[in-house]
Short mmCIF file of C-alpha atoms and ligand atoms in Angstrom, two decimals:
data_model
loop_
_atom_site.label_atom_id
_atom_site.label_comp_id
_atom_site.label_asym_id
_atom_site.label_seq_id
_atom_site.Cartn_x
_atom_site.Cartn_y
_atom_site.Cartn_z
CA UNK V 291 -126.95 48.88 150.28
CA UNK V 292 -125.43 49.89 153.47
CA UNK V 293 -123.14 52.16 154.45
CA UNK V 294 -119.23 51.17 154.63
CA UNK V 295 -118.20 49.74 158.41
CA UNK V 296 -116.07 52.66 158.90
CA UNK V 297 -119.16 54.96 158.10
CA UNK V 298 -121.10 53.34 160.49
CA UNK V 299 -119.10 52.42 163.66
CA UNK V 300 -118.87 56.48 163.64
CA UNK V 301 -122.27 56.67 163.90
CA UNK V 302 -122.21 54.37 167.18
CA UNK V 303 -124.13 51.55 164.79
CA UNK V 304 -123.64 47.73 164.50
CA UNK V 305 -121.05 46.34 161.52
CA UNK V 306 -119.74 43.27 160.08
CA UNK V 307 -116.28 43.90 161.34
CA UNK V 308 -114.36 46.23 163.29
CA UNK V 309 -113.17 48.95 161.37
CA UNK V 310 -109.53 49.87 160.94
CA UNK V 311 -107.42 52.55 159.19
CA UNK V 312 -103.76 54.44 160.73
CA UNK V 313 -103.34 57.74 161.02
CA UNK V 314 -100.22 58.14 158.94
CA UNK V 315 -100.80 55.24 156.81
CA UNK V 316 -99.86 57.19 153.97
CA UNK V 317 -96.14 57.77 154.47
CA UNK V 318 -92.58 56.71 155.34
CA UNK V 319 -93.22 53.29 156.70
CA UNK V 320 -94.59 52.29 153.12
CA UNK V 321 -91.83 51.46 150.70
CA UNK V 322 -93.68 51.88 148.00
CA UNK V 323 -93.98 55.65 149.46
CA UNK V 324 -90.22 56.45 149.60
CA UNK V 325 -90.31 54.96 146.02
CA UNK V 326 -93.11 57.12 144.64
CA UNK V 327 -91.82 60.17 146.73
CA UNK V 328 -88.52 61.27 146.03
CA UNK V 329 -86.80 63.85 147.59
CA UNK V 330 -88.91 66.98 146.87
CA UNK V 331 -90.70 68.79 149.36
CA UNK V 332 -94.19 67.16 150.25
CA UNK V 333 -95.95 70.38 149.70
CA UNK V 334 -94.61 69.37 146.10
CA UNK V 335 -96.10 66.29 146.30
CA UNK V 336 -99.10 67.13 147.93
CA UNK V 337 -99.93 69.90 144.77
CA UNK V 338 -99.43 66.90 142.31
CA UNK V 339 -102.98 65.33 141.88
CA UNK V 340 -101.82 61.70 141.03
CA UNK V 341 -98.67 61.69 142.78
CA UNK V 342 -100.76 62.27 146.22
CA UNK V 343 -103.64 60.13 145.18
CA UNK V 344 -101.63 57.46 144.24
CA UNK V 345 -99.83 57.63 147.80
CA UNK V 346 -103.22 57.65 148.91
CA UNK V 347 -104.36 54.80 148.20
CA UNK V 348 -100.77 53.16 148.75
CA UNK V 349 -101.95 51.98 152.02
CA UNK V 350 -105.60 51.02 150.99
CA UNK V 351 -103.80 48.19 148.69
CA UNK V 352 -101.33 47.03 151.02
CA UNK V 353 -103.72 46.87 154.59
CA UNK V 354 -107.01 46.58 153.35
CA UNK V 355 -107.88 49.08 156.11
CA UNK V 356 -111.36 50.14 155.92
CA UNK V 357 -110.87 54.44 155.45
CA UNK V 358 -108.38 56.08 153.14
CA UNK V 359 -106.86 58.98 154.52
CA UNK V 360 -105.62 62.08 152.16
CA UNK V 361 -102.71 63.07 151.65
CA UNK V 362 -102.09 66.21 152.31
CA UNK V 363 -101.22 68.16 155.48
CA UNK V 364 -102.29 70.53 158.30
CA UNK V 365 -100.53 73.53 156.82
CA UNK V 366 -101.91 72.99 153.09
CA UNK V 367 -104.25 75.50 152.89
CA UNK V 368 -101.40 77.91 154.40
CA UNK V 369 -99.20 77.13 152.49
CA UNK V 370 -101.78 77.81 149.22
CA UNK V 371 -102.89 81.51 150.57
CA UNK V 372 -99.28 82.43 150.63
CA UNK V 373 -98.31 82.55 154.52
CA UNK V 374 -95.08 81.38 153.50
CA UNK V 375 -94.84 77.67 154.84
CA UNK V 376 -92.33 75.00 154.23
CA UNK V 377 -92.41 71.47 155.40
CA UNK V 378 -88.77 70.21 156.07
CA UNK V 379 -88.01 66.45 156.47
CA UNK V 380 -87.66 65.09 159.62
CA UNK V 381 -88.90 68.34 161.44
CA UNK V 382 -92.24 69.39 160.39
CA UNK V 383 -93.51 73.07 158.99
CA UNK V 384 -91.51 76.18 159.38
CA UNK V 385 -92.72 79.05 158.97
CA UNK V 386 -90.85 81.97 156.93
CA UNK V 387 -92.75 84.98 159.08
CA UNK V 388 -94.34 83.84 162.18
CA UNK V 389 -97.75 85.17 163.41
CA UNK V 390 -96.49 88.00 165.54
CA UNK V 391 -98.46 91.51 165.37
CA UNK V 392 -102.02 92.20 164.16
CA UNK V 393 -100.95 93.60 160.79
CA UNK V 394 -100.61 89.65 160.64
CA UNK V 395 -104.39 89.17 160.43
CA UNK V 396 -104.26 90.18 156.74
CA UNK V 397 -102.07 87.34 155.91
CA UNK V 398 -105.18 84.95 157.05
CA UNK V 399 -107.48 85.49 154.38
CA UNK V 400 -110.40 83.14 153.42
CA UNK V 401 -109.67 80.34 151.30
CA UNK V 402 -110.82 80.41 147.50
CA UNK V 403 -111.73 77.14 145.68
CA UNK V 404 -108.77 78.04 142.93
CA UNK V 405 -106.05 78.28 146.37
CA UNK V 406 -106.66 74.26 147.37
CA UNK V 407 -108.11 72.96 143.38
CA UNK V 408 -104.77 70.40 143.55
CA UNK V 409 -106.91 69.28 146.87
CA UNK V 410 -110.18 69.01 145.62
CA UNK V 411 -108.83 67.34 142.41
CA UNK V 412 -107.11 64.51 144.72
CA UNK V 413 -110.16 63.71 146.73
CA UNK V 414 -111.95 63.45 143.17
CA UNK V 415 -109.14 60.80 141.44
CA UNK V 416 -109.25 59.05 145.02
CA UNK V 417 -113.00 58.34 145.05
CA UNK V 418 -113.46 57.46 141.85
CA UNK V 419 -110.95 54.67 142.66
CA UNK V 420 -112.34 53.54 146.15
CA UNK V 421 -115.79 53.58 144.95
CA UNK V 422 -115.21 50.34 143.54
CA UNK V 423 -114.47 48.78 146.76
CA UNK V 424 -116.63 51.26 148.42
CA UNK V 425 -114.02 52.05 150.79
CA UNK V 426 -114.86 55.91 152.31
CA UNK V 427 -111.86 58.52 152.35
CA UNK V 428 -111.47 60.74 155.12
CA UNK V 429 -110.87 64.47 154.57
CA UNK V 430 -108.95 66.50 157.24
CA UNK V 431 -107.74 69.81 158.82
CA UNK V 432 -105.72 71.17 161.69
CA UNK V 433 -107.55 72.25 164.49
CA UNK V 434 -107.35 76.06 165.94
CA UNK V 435 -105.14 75.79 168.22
CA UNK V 436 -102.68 72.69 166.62
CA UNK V 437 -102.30 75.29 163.19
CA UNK V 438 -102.24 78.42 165.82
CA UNK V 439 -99.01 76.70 167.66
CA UNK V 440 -97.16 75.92 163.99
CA UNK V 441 -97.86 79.75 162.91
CA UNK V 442 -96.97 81.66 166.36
CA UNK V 443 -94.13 79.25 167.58
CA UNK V 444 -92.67 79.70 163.87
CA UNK V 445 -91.49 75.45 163.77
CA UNK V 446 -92.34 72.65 165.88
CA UNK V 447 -92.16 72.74 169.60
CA UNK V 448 -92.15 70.85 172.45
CA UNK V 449 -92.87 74.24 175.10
CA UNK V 450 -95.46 76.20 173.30
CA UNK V 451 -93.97 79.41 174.82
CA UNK V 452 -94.42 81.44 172.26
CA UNK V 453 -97.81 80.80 171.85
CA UNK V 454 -98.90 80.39 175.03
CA UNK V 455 -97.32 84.19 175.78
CA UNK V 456 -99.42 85.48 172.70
CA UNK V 457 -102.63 83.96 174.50
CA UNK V 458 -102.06 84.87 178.20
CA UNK V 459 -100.40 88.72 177.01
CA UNK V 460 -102.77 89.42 174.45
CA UNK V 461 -105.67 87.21 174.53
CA UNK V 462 -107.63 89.58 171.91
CA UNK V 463 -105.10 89.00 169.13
CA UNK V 464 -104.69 85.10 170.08
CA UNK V 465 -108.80 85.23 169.91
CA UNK V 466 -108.74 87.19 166.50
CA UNK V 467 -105.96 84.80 165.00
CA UNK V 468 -108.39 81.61 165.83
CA UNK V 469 -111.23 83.53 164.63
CA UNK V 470 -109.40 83.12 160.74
CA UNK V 471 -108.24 79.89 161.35
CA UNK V 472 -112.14 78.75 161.82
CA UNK V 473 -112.42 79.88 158.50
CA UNK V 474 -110.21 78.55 156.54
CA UNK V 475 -110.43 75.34 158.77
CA UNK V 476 -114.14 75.47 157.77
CA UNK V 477 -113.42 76.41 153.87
CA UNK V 478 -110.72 73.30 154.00
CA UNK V 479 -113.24 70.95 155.07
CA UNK V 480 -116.44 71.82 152.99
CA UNK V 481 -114.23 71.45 149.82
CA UNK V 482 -112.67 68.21 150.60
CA UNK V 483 -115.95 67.00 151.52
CA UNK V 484 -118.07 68.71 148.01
CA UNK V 485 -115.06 67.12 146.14
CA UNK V 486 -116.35 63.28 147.73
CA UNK V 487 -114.67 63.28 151.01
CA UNK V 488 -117.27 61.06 153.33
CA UNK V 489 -115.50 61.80 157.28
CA UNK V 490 -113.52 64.74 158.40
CA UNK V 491 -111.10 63.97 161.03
CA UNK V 492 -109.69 67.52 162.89
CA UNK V 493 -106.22 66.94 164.52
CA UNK V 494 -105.68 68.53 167.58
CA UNK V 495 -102.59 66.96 167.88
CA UNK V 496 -101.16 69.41 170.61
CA UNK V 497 -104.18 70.32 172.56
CA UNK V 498 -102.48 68.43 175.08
CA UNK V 499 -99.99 71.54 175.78
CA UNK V 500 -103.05 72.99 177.50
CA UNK V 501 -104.42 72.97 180.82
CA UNK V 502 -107.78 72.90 181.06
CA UNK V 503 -108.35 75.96 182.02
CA UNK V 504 -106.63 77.56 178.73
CA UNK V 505 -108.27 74.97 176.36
CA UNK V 506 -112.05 75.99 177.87
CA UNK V 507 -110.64 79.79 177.54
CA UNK V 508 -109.10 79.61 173.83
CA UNK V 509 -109.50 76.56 172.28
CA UNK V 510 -112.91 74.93 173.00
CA UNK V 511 -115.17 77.71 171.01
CA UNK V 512 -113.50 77.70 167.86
CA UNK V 513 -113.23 73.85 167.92
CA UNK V 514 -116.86 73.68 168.29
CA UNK V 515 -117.17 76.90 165.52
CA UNK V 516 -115.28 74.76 163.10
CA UNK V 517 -117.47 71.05 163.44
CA UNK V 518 -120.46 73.59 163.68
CA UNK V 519 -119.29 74.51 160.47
CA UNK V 520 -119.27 71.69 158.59
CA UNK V 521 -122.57 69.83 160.74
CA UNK V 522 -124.98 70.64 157.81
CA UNK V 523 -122.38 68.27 155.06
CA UNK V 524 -124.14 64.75 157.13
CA UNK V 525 -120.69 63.79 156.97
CA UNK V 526 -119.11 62.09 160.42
CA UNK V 527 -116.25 64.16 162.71
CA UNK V 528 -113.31 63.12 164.74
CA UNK V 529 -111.69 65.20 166.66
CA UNK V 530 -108.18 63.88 168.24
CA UNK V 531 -105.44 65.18 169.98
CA UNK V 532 -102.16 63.75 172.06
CA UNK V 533 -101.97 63.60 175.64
CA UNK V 534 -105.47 65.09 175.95
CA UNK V 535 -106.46 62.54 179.02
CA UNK V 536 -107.58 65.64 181.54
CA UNK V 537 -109.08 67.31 178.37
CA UNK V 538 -111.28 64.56 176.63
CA UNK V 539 -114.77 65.89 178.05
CA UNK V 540 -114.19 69.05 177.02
CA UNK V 541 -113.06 68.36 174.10
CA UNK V 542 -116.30 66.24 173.07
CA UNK V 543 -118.36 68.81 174.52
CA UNK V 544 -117.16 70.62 171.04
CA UNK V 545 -119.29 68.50 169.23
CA UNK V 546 -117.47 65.57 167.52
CA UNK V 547 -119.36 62.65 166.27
CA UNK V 548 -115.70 60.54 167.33
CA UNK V 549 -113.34 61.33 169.55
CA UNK V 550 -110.09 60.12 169.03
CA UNK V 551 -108.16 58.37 172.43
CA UNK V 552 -104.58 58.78 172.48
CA UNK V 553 -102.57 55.46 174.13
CA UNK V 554 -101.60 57.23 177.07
CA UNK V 555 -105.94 56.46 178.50
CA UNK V 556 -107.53 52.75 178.50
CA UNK V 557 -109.70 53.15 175.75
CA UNK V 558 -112.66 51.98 178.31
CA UNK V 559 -111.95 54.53 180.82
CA UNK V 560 -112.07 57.14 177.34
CA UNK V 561 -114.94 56.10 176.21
CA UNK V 562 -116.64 57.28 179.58
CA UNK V 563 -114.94 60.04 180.09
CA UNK V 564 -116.46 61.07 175.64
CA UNK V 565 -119.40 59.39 176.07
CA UNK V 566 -119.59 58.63 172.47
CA UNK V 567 -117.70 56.08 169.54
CA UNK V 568 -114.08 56.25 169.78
CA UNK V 569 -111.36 56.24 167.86
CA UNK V 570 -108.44 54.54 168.77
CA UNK V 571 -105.55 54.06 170.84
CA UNK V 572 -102.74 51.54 170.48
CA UNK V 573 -99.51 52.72 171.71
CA UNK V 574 -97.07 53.90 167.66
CA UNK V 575 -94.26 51.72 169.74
CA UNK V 576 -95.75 48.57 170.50
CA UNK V 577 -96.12 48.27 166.42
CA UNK V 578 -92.19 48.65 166.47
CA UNK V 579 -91.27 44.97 168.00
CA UNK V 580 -92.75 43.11 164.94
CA UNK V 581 -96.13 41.77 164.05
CA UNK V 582 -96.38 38.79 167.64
CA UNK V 583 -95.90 42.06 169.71
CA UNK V 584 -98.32 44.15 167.53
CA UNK V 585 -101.16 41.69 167.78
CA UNK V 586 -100.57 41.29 171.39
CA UNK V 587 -101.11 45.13 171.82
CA UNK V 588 -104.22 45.12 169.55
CA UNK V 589 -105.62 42.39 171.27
CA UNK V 590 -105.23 44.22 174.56
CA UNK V 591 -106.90 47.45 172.60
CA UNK V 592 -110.17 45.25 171.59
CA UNK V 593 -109.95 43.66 175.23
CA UNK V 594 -111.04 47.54 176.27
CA UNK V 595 -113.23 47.99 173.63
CA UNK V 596 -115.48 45.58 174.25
CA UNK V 597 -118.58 44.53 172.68
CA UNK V 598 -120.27 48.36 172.81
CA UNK V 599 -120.72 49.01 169.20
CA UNK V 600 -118.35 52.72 167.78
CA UNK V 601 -115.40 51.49 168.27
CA UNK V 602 -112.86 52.44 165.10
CA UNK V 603 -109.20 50.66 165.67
CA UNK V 604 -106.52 53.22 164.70
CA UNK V 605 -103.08 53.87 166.60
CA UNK V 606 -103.22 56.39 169.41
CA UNK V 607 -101.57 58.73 167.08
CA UNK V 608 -99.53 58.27 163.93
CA UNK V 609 -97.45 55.36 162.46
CA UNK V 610 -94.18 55.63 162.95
CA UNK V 611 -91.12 56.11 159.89
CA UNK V 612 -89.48 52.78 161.57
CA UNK V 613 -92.62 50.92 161.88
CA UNK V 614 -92.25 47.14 159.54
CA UNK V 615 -95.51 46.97 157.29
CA UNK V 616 -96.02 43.64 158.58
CA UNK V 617 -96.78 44.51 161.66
CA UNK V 618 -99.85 46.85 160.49
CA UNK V 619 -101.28 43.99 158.70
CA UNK V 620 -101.03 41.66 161.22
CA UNK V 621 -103.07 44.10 163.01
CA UNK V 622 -105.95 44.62 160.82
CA UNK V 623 -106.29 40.94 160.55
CA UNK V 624 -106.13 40.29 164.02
CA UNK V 625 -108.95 43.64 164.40
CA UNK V 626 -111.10 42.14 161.67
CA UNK V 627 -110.80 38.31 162.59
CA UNK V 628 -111.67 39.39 166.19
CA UNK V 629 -112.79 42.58 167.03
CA UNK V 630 -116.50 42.35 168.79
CA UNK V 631 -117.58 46.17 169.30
CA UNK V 632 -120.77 46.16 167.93
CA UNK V 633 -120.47 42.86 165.91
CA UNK V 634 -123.76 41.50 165.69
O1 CP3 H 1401 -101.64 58.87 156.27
C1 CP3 H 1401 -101.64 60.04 156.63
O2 CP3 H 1401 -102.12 60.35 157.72
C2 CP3 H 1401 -101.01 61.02 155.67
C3 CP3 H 1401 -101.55 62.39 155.63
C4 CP3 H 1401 -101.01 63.33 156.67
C5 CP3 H 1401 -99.75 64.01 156.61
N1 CP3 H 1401 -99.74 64.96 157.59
C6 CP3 H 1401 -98.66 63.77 155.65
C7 CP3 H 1401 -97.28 64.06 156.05
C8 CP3 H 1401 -101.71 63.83 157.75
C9 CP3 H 1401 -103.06 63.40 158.28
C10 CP3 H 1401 -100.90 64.86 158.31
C11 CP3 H 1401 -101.37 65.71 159.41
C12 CP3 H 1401 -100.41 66.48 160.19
N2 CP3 H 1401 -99.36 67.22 159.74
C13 CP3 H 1401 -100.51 66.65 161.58
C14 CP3 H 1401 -101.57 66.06 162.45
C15 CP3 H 1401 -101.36 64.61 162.63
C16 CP3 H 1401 -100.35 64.24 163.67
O3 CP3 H 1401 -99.47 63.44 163.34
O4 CP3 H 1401 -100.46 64.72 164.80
C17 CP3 H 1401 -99.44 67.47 161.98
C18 CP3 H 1401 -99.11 67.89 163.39
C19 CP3 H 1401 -98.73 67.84 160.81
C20 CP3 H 1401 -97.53 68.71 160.67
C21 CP3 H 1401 -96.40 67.90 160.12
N3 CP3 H 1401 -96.20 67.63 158.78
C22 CP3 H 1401 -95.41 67.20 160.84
C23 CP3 H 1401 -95.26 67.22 162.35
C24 CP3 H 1401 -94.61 66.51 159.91
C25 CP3 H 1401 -93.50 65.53 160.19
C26 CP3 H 1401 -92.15 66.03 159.91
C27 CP3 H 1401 -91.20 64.87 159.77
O5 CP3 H 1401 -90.67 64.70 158.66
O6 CP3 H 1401 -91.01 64.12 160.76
C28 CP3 H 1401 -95.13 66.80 158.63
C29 CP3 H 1401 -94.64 66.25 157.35
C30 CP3 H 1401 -95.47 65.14 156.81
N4 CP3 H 1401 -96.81 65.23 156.59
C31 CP3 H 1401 -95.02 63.85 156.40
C32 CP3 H 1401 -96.15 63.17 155.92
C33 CP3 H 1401 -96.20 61.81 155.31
C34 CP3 H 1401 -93.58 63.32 156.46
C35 CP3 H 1401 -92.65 64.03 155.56
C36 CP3 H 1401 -92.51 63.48 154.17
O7 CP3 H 1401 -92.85 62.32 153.87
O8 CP3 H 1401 -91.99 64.28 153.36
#
């Protein structure tokens, strides 16, 4: 039998259908999520084995997209060694303690199988339960820098001052701070993917904070350390990040089997610049105007995309809290029903 579509458009080779999945598929736009969810923190959530694998495969029911994404987040395996992370609604993770001083370092240690077992035990419930579709789930971790930002800044940003002052002031400590975040990034991974996870996916999300200059200089290495890392699992890699346009070739010169394409590059022009499948890119808003405006903006996504084959159709980042369910399955039908990258 042959591999799922999503499986193999990573791997640049010819499916049945376009494959489609959103990142953030698993969340507020599902009302079946805000049911399930409650008001608890989603580190809660995220520690309860089938409460998160249930919201997991929330999304796999309603879309039919063709990856399940876990739920979980960035700053899980943090938050499990005791760094002292929250996640608050409608802003993101805090941090109790930033990153400051060196002494920090010992706050960073390795990750154990016993820290992230709640993890491991949610990718196991959620493949046993897509295996019957064969539908593949996709594991994930933050990327260097993207975690680095979250636990020097101390909350979400928009400046990356603090962290950018860390890396320009004392570029030893920056460098020994992404040095343990390869780890556990690496020890995140393999476990997600031992447990049955088939793709990783590393968000970068704010690599696009960076000139080029500073992502060659601090981020670049210990991207490439971390999908070096988990190269010998067979297992595919996507690397995305926002805003990356002036960054995407060296970006995929870390090593990713996929590169994600944010909306803000023609996913043609992306695809050159990677040289490599995509992943990829229609604009969170246009999904916002209802499903007619949706499938007009997907249709303008597989317009760029062509008939190359490694193209997988996701938003150019994540769904947004607003967006009407509709409007995401008008746009995997539309993606399936018409979609021609690498449709033989
Ligand atoms: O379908 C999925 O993609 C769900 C799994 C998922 C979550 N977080 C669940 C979540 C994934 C892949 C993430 C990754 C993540 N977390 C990233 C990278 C992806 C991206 O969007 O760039 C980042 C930067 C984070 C950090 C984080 N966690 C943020 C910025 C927020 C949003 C805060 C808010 O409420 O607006 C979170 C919380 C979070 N993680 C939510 C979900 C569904 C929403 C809060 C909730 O439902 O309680």
């Amino acid at each position: 039998m042959s591999e799922p579509v999503f499986l193999r458009a990573c791997r640049g080779q010819s499916v049945e259908h376009v494959p489609v999945w959103f990142m953030r598929q698993a969340g507020r736009s599902l009302p079946e999520y805000r049911a399930l969810r409650g008001t608890g923190s989603i580190l809660e959530a995220i520690a309860d084995p089938a409460l998160a694998a249930e919201i997991t495969l929330q999304p796999v029911r309603r879309y039919g997209v063709d990856a399940a994404i876990l739920f979980s987040d960035i700053v899980v395996p943090y938050h499990a060694i005791g760094f002292g992370v929250d996640v608050v609604p409608g802003r993101g993770p805090v941090i109790e303690r930033p990153f400051a001083t060196r002494a920090d370092l010992a706050r960073l240690r390795e990750l154990s199988d016993a820290d992230v077992i709640h993890v491991s035990e949610t990718v196991r419930l959620v493949v046993a339960e897509l295996a019957r579709n064969d539908v593949p789930l996709i594991g994930f971790a933050g990327a260097p820098f993207t975690v680095a930002s979250y636990l020097v800044e101390g909350a979400p940003t928009r400046v990356f001052g603090v962290v950018k002052s860390m890396m320009h002031a004392d570029p030893a400590l920056f460098d020994a701070l992404m040095e343990r975040l390869v780890h556990i990034s690496i020890g995140f991974l393999r476990r997600q993917v031992a447990a049955g996870a088939r793709a990783v996916q590393l968000f970068d999300s704010w690599a696009g904070a960076l000139t080029r200059d500073e992502y060659q200089r601090f981020a670049l290495e210990p991207t490439r350390r971390v999908l070096a890392g988990v190269a010998d699992l067979g297992v595919p890699t996507i690397l995305f990040g926002v805003g990356t346009g002036e960054l995407l070739d060296l970006m995929a010169s870390s090593g990713p089997d996929v590169m994600g394409i944010d909306w803000h590059v023609d996913l043609d022009a992306g695809r050159r610049r990677v040289g490599r499948p995509v992943q990829g890119n229609l604009d969170p808003a246009r999904c916002l105007g209802g499903p007619a405006g949706a499938v007009e903006a997907a249709r303008e996504v597989l317009a760029r995309a062509g008939h190359e084959a490694g193209h997988i159709f996701n938003l150019g980042h994540g769904v947004l809290p607003q967006t009407d369910p509709a409007s995401l399955e008008a746009v995997v039908r539309v993606v399936h029903d018409e979609g021609l990258a690498g449709v033989s």
